[in-house]
Coordinates of C-alpha atoms in Angstrom, one line a residue:
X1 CA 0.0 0.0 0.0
X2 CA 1.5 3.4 -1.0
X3 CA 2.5 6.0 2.1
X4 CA -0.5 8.7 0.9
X5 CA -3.3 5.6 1.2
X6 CA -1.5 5.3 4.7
X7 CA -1.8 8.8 6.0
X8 CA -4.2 8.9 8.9
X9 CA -7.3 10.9 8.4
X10 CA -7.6 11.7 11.5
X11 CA -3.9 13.6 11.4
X12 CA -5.2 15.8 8.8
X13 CA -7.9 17.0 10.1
X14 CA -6.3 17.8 13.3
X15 CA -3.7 19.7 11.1
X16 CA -6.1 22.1 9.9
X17 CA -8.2 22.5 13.1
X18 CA -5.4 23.7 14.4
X19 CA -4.5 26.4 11.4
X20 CA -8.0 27.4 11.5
X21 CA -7.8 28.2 15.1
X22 CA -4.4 30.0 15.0
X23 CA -6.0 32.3 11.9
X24 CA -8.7 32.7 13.9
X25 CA -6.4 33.7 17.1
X26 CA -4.3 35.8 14.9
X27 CA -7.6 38.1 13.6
X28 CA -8.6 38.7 17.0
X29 CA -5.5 39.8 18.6
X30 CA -5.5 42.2 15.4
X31 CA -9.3 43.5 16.4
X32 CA -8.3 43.6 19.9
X33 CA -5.3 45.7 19.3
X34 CA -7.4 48.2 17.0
X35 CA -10.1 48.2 19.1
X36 CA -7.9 49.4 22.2
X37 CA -6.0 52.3 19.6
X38 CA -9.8 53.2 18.9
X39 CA -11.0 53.6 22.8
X40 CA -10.0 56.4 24.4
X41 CA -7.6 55.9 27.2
X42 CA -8.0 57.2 30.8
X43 CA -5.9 60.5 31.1
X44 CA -4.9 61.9 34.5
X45 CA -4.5 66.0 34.7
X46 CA -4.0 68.3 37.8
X47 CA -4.3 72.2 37.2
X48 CA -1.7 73.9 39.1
X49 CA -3.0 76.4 41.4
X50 CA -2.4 80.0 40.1
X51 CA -3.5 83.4 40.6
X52 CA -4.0 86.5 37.9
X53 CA -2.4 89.4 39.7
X54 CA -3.6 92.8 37.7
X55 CA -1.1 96.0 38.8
X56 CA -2.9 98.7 40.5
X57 CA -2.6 101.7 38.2
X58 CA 0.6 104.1 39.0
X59 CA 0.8 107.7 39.2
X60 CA 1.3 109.2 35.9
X61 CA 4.5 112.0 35.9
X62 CA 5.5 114.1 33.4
X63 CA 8.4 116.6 33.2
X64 CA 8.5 119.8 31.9
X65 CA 12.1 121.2 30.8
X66 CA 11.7 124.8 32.5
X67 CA 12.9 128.6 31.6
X68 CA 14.5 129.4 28.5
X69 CA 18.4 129.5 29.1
X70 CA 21.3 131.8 27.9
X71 CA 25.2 130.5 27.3
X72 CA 27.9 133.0 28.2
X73 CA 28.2 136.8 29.5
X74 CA 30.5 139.3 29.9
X75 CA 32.6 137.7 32.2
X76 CA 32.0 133.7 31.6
X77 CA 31.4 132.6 28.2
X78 CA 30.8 129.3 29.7
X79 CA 27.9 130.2 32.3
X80 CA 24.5 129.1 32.2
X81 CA 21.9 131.9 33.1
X82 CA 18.1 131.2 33.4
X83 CA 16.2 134.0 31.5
X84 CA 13.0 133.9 32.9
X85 CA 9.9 131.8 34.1
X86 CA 7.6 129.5 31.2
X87 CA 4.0 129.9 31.7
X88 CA 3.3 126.4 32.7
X89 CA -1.0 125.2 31.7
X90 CA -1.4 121.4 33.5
X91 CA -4.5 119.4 33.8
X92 CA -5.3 115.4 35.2
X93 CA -8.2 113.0 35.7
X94 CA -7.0 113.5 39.9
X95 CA -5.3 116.1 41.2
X96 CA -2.3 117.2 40.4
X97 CA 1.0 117.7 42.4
X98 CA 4.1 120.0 41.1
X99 CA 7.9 119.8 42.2
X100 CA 11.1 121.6 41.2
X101 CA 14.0 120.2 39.7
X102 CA 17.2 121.4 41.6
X103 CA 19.4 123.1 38.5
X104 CA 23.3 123.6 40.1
X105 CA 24.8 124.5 37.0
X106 CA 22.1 127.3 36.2
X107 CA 22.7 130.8 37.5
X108 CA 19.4 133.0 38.5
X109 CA 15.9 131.5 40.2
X110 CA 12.1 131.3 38.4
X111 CA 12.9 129.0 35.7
X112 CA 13.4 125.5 37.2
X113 CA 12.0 122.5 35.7
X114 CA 8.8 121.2 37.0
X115 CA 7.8 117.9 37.7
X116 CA 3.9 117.2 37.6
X117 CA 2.4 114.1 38.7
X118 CA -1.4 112.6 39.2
X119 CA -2.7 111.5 42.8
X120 CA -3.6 107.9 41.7
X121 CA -6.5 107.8 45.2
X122 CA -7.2 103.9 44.2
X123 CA -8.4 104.8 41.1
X124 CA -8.4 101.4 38.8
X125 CA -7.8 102.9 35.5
X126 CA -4.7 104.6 34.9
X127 CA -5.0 107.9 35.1
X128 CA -4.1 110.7 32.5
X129 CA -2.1 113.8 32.8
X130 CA -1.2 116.4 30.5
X131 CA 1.3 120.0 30.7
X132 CA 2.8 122.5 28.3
X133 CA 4.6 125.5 28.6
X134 CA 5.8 128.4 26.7
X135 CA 7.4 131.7 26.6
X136 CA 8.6 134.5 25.2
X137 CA 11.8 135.8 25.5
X138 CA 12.9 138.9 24.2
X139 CA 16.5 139.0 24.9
X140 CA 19.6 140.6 23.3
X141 CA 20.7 137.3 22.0
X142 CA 17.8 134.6 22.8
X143 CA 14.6 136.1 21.2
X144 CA 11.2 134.1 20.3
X145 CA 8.7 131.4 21.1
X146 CA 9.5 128.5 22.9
X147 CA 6.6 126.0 23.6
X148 CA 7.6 122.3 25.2
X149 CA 4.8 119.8 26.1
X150 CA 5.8 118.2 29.7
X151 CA 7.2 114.5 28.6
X152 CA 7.9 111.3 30.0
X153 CA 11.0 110.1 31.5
X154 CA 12.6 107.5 29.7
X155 CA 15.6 105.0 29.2
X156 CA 15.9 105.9 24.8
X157 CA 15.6 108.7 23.1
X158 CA 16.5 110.7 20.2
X159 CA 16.5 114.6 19.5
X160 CA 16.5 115.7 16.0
X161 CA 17.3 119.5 16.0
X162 CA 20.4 121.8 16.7
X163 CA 23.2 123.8 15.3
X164 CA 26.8 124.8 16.4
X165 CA 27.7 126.8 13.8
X166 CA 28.8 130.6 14.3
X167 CA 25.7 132.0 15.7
X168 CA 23.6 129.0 17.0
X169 CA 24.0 127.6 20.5
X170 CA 22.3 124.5 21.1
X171 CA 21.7 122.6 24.9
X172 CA 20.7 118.9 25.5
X173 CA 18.7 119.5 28.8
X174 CA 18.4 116.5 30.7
X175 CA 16.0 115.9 33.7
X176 CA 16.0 113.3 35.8
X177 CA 12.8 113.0 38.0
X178 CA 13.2 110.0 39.7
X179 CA 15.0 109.1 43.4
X180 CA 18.0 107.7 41.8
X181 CA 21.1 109.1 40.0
X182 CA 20.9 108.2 36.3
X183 CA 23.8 107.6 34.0
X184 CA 23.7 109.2 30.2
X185 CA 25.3 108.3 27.0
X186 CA 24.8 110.9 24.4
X187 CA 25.6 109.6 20.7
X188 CA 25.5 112.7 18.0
X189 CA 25.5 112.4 14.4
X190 CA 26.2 115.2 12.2
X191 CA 26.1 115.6 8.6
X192 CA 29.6 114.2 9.1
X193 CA 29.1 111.1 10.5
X194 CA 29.0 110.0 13.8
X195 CA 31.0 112.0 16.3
X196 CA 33.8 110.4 18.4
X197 CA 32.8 112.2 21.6
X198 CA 34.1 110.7 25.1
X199 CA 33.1 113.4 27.0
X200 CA 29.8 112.7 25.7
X201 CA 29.6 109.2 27.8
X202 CA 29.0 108.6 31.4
X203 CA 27.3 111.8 31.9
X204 CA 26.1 111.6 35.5
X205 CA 22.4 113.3 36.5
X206 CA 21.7 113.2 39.9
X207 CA 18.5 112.6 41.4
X208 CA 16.0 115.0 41.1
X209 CA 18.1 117.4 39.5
X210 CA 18.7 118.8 35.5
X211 CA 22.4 118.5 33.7
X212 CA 23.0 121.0 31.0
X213 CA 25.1 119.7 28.1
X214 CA 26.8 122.4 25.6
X215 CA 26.4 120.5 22.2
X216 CA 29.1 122.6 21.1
X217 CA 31.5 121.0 23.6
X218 CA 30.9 117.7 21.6
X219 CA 30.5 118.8 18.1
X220 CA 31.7 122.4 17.1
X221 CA 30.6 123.5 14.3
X222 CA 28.1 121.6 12.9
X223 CA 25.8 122.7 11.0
X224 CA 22.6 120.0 11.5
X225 CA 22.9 116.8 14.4
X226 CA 21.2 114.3 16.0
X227 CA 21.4 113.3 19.3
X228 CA 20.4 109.9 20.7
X229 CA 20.2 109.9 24.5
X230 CA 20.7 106.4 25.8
X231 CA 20.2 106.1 30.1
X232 CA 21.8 103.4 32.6
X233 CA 20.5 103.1 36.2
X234 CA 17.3 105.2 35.1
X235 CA 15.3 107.4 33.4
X236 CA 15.7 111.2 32.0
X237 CA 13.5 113.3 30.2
X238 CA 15.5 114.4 27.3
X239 CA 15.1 117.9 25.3
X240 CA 17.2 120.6 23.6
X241 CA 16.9 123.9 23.3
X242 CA 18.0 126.0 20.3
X243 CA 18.9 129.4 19.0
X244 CA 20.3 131.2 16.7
X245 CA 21.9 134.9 16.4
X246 CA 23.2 136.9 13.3
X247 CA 25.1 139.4 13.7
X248 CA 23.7 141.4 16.5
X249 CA 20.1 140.5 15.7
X250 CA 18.5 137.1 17.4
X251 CA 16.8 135.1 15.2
X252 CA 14.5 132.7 17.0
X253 CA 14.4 130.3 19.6
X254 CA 13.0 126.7 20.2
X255 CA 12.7 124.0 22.7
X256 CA 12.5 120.2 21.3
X257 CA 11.1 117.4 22.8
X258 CA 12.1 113.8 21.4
X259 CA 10.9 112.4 18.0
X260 CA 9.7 109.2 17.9
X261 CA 12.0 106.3 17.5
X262 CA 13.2 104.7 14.7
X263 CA 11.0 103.6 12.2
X264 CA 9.9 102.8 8.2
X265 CA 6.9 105.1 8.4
X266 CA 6.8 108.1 10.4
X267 CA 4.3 111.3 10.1
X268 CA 4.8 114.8 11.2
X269 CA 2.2 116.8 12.0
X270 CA 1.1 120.1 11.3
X271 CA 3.9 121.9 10.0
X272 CA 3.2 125.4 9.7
X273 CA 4.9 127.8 7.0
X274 CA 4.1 131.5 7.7
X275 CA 5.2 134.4 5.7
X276 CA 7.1 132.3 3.3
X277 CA 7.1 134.8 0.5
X278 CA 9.1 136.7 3.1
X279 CA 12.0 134.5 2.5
X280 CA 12.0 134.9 -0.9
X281 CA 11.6 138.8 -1.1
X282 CA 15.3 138.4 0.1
X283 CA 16.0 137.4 3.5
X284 CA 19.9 136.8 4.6
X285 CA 20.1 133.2 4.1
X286 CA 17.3 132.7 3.0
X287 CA 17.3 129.5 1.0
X288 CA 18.9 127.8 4.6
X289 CA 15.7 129.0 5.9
X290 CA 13.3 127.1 3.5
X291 CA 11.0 124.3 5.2
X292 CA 13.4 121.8 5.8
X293 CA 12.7 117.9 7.0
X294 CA 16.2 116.3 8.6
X295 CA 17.1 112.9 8.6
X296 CA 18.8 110.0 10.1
X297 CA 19.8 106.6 9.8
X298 CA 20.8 105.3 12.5
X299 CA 23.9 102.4 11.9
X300 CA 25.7 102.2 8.8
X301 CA 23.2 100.6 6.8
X302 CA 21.8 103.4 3.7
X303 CA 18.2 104.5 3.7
X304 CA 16.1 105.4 0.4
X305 CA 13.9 107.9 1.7
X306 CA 10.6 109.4 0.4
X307 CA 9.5 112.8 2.2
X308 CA 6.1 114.2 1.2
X309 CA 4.7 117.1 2.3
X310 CA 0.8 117.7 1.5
X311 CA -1.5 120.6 2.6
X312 CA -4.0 120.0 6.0
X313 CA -6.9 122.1 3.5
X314 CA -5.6 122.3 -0.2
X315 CA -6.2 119.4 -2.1
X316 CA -3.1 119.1 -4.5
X317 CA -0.7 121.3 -2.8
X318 CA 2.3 119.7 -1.5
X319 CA 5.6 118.3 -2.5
X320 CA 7.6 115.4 -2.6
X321 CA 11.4 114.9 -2.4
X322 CA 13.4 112.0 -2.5
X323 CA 16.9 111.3 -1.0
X324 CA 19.8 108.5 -0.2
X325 CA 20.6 108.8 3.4
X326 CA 24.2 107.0 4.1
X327 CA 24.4 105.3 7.3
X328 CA 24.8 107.7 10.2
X329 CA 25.0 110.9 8.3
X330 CA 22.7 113.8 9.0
X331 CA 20.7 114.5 5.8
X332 CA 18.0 117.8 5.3
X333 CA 15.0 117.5 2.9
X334 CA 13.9 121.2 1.4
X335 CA 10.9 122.5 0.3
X336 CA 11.3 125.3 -2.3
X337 CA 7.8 125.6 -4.0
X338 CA 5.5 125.7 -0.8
X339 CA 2.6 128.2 -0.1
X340 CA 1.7 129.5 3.8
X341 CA -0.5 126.6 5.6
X342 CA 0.0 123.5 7.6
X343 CA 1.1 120.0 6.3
X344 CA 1.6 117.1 7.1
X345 CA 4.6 115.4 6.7
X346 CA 5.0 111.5 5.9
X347 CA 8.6 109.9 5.4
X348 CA 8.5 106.3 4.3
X349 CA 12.1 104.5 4.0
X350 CA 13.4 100.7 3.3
X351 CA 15.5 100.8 7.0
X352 CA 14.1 102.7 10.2
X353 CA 15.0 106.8 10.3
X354 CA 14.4 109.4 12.4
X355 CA 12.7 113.0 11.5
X356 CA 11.6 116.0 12.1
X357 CA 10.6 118.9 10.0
X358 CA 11.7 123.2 10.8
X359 CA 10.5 126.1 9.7
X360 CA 11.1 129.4 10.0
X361 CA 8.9 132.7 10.1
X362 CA 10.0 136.3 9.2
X363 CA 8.6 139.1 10.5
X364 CA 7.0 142.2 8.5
X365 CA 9.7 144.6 7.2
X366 CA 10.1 148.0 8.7
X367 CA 8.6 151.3 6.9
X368 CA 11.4 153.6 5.3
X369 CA 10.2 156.1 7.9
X370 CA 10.6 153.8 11.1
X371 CA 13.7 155.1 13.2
X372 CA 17.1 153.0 13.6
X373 CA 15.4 151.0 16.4
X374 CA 12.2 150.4 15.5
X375 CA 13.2 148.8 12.2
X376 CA 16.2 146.6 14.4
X377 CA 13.0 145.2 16.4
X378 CA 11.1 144.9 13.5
X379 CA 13.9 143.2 11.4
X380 CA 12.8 139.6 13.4
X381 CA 12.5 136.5 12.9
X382 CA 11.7 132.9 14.3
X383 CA 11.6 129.1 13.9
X384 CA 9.8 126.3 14.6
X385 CA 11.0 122.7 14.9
X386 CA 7.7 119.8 14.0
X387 CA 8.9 116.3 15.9
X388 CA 7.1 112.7 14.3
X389 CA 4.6 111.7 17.0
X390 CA 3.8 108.3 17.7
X391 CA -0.4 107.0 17.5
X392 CA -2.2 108.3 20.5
X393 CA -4.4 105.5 22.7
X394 CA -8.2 105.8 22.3
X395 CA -8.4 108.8 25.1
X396 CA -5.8 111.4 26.0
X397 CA -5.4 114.8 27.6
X398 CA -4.2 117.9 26.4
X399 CA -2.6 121.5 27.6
X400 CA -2.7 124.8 25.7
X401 CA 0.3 127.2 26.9
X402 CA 0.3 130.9 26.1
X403 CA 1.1 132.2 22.5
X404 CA -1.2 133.1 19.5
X405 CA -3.2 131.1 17.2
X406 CA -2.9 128.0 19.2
X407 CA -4.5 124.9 16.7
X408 CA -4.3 121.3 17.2
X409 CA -3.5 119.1 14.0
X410 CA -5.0 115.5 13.6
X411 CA -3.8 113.1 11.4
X412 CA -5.9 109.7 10.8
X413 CA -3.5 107.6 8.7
X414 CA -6.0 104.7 8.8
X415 CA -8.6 103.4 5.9
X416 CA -11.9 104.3 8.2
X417 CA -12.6 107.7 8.9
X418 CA -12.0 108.5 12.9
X419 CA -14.7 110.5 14.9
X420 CA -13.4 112.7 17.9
X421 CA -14.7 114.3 21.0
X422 CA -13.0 117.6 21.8
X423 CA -14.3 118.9 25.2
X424 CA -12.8 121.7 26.9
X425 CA -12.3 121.7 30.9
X426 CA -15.1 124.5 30.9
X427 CA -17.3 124.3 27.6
X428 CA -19.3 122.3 25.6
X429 CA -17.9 119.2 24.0
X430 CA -17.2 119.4 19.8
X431 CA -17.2 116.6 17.5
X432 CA -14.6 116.5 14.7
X433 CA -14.4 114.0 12.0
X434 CA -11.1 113.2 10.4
X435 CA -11.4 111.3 7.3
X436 CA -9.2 108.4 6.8
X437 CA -5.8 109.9 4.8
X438 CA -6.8 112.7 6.0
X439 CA -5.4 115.7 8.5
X440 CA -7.7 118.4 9.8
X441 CA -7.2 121.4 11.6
X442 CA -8.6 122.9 15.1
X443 CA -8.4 126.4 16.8
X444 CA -7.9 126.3 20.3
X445 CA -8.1 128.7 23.1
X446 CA -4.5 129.4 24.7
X447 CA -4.1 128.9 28.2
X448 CA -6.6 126.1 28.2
X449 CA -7.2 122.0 28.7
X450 CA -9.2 119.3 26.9
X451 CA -10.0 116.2 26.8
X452 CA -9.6 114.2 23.0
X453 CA -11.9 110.8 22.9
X454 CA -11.5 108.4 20.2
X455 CA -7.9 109.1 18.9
X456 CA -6.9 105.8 19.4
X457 CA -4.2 105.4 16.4
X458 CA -4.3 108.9 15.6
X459 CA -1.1 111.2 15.9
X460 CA -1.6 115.4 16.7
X461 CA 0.2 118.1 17.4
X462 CA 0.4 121.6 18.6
X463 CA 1.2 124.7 16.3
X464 CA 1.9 128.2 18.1
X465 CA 2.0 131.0 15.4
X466 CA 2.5 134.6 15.1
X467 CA 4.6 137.0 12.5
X468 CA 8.0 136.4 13.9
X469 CA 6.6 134.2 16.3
X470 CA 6.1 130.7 16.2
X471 CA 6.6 127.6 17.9
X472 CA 4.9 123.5 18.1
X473 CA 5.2 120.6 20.3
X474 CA 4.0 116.6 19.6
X475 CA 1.0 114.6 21.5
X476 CA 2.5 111.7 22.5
X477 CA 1.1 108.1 24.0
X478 CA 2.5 107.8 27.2
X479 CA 4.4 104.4 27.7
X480 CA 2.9 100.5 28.4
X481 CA 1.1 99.5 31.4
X482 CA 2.0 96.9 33.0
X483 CA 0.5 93.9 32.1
X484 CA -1.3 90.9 34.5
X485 CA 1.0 88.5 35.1
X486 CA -0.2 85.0 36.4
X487 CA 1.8 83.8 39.5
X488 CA 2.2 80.1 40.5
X489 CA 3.4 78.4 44.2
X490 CA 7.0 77.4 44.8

């Protein structure tokens, strides 16, 4: 009989039980292991206790640089001499508390900074806070408007303005309101380059007190600068004060607060030109006196700048210049073909830049009949320096120093059109509308305070102007609240 007749039956069919039944096994398992990737498995989560802890609002301080100072007399060229007091206009959501700023290297009393801060009470918003101040001098070599707004201390900034050519004296005032001593680094840049200026680092401001830096002592004869005040161990309120002589005749006089900080887009508002056919009738110097935007890029990168100047109410009127700015070289725009009126400014470059746009009003010449001394004090003139100003938050205050034809200048550089409340300490409340693109105009009443409502990302400013009189100062956002902060147990 042949092997396959003698296979057991039996052995096969065991065989294949048993291969069904490990297929079998082998299916489940796969189920099983699908079904349990399926099901969702038990998860075990603990929430770490923790509590939001929401700052209570601080007092809100502002500093205001003081009286108008004079370099030199007859006995110390190198003497400081305070020339009189600044009308000083403050207002706040509380009360408001003033302090002086001690001033050691400034002969003569009445023109001290001020420091002005708000009496928080509890309050849970922060509160806001506003002060300007202006005056006139009329001086045998300081002559003109000076208006300031009262501005924040702060560790960065940078002033775009001055002069230390024959005939212009320039000071960096700096003011340190706080309890400590703060430490400065001044960096200028002139339309030479960057100045190599050692005296200009580790300047020491003590506490409470103002330091008066010469910007001659660092860079002598320059003819535009920029300077960029840097703080250790603190903060200053940084500004500079300008004028300028010819001859024996002043010519104008101008405190500057800081510009806003570097950046691709920035917008002046309301620069005023007054009397410019004045200029062009023949006044000495006259085409350095055209409206004139500086610039600066900061670092050594270059900067392809675009400056365009259009008209707050004349559709069409304006200009538009453009200009390579090397890397840390002072640059000026100028504006040759420009009627009287207010503008706004907009510089757009390809790296960050820092601006700010001066003009400069003559007064009426004197009648052939006037006497010698009449026509010297008509024979004036002034200038006005116009900062870049940074978007405002949705509410902010504002103060309205002495001087004539005080008008506030709105920009909306937004695509919706912006509606704002204007309401006066004592008065009824006005609404303006500034179209998107758009700038518009508003008188105000000197000597006076208001409250602006819904400017959030709006930029302003103030214009003071006069024949042979004229002066402006930025609205600026005060700097970040503190934020909530979540806080966890060791």
């Amino acid at each position: 009989m042949s092997t396959d007749r003698t296979r057991n039956p039996r052995a096969i069919a065991r065989g294949s039980v048993r291969i069904l039944a490990g297929a079998i096994g082998v299916g489940v398992a796969v189920i099983a292991l699908a079904g349990a990737a399926l099901l969702p498995l038990p998860s075990f989560h603990v929430t770490p206790p923790a509590q939001t802890v929401t700052p209570v609002p601080a007092d809100q301080e502002r500093v205001c640089p003081g009286g108008l100072l004079d370099l030199g007399n007859a006995t110390d060229a190198s003497s400081l001499s305070s020339i009189g007091s600044p009308s000083l206009v403050t207002t706040a959501t509380t009360s408001v508390a003033q302090r002086s700023l001690q001033t050691p290297s400034v002969h003569g009393g009445g023109g001290a900074p001020r420091v002005i801060s708000t009496q928080a009470e509890g309050s849970a918003t922060r509160p806001l806070i506003a002060g300007a101040q202006s005056q006139k001098a009329n001086e045998s070599d300081v002559a003109g408007l000076a208006a300031a707004a009262c501005g924040e201390a702060t560790s960065d900034s940078w002033l775009v303005a001055g002069a230390t050519t024959l005939g212009s004296t320039s000071l960096v005032l700096l003011s340190n309101p706080s309890k400590v001593q703060a430490t400065v680094d001044l960096t200028v840049y002139t339309e030479g380059g960057r100045a190599e200026a050692p005296g200009a680092r580790g300047l020491v401001v003590r506490a409470g007190s103002q330091l008066v830096v010469p910007l001659a002592g660092i860079v002598p004869n320059a003819q535009a600068s920029v300077v960029h005040v840097q703080v250790a161990g603190g903060s200053v309120y940084a500004s500079l004060q300008q004028s300028s002589v010819q001859g024996l005749a002043p010519q104008g006089v101008e405190l500057v607060g800081p510009t806003a900080q570097p950046a691709q887009n920035l917008v002046i508002p309301g620069m005023t030109v007054a009397n410019i056919a004045r200029l062009s009738a023949g006044a000495d110097g006259g085409s350095n006196q055209l409206p004139a935007v500086r610039l600066l890029a900061p670092g050594t990168t270059a900067a392809h700048v675009t400056v365009t100047a259009t008209s707050e109410t004349t559709p069409g009127v304006g200009a538009t210049s453009r200009i390579t700015v090397q890397g840390g070289t002072v640059r000026e725009v100028t504006f040759d073909h420009l009627i009287d009126g207010a503008y706004t400014v907009q510089v757009t470059s390809d790296t960050p830049v820092v601006a700010a746009a001066r003009t400069v009003d003559v007064g009426a010449a004197p009648s052939a009949d006037e006497s010698a001394t009449a026509q010297a004090e008509a024979a004036t003139q002034d200038f006005a320096w116009f900062v870049a100003s940074a978007p405002l938050p949705q509410k902010a205050m504002l103060a309205v120093p002495s001087g004539s034809a005080p008008t506030l200048h709105v920009v909306n550089g937004g695509h919706t059109d912006a509606s704002v409340t204007l309401t006066p300490k004592h008065g009824a409340a006005t609404k303006v509308s500034v179209p998107a693109g758009k700038a518009v105009a508003v008188p105000l009443t000197a000597r006076s305070t208001y409250t602006l409502d819904g400017v959030s990302g709006l930029r302003a400013s103030v214009s003071l102007t006069a024949d042979a009189s004229s002066s402006s100062f930025a609205l600026n956002s005060p700097g970040p609240l503190a934020q909530p902060i979540t806080v966890y147990p060791k």
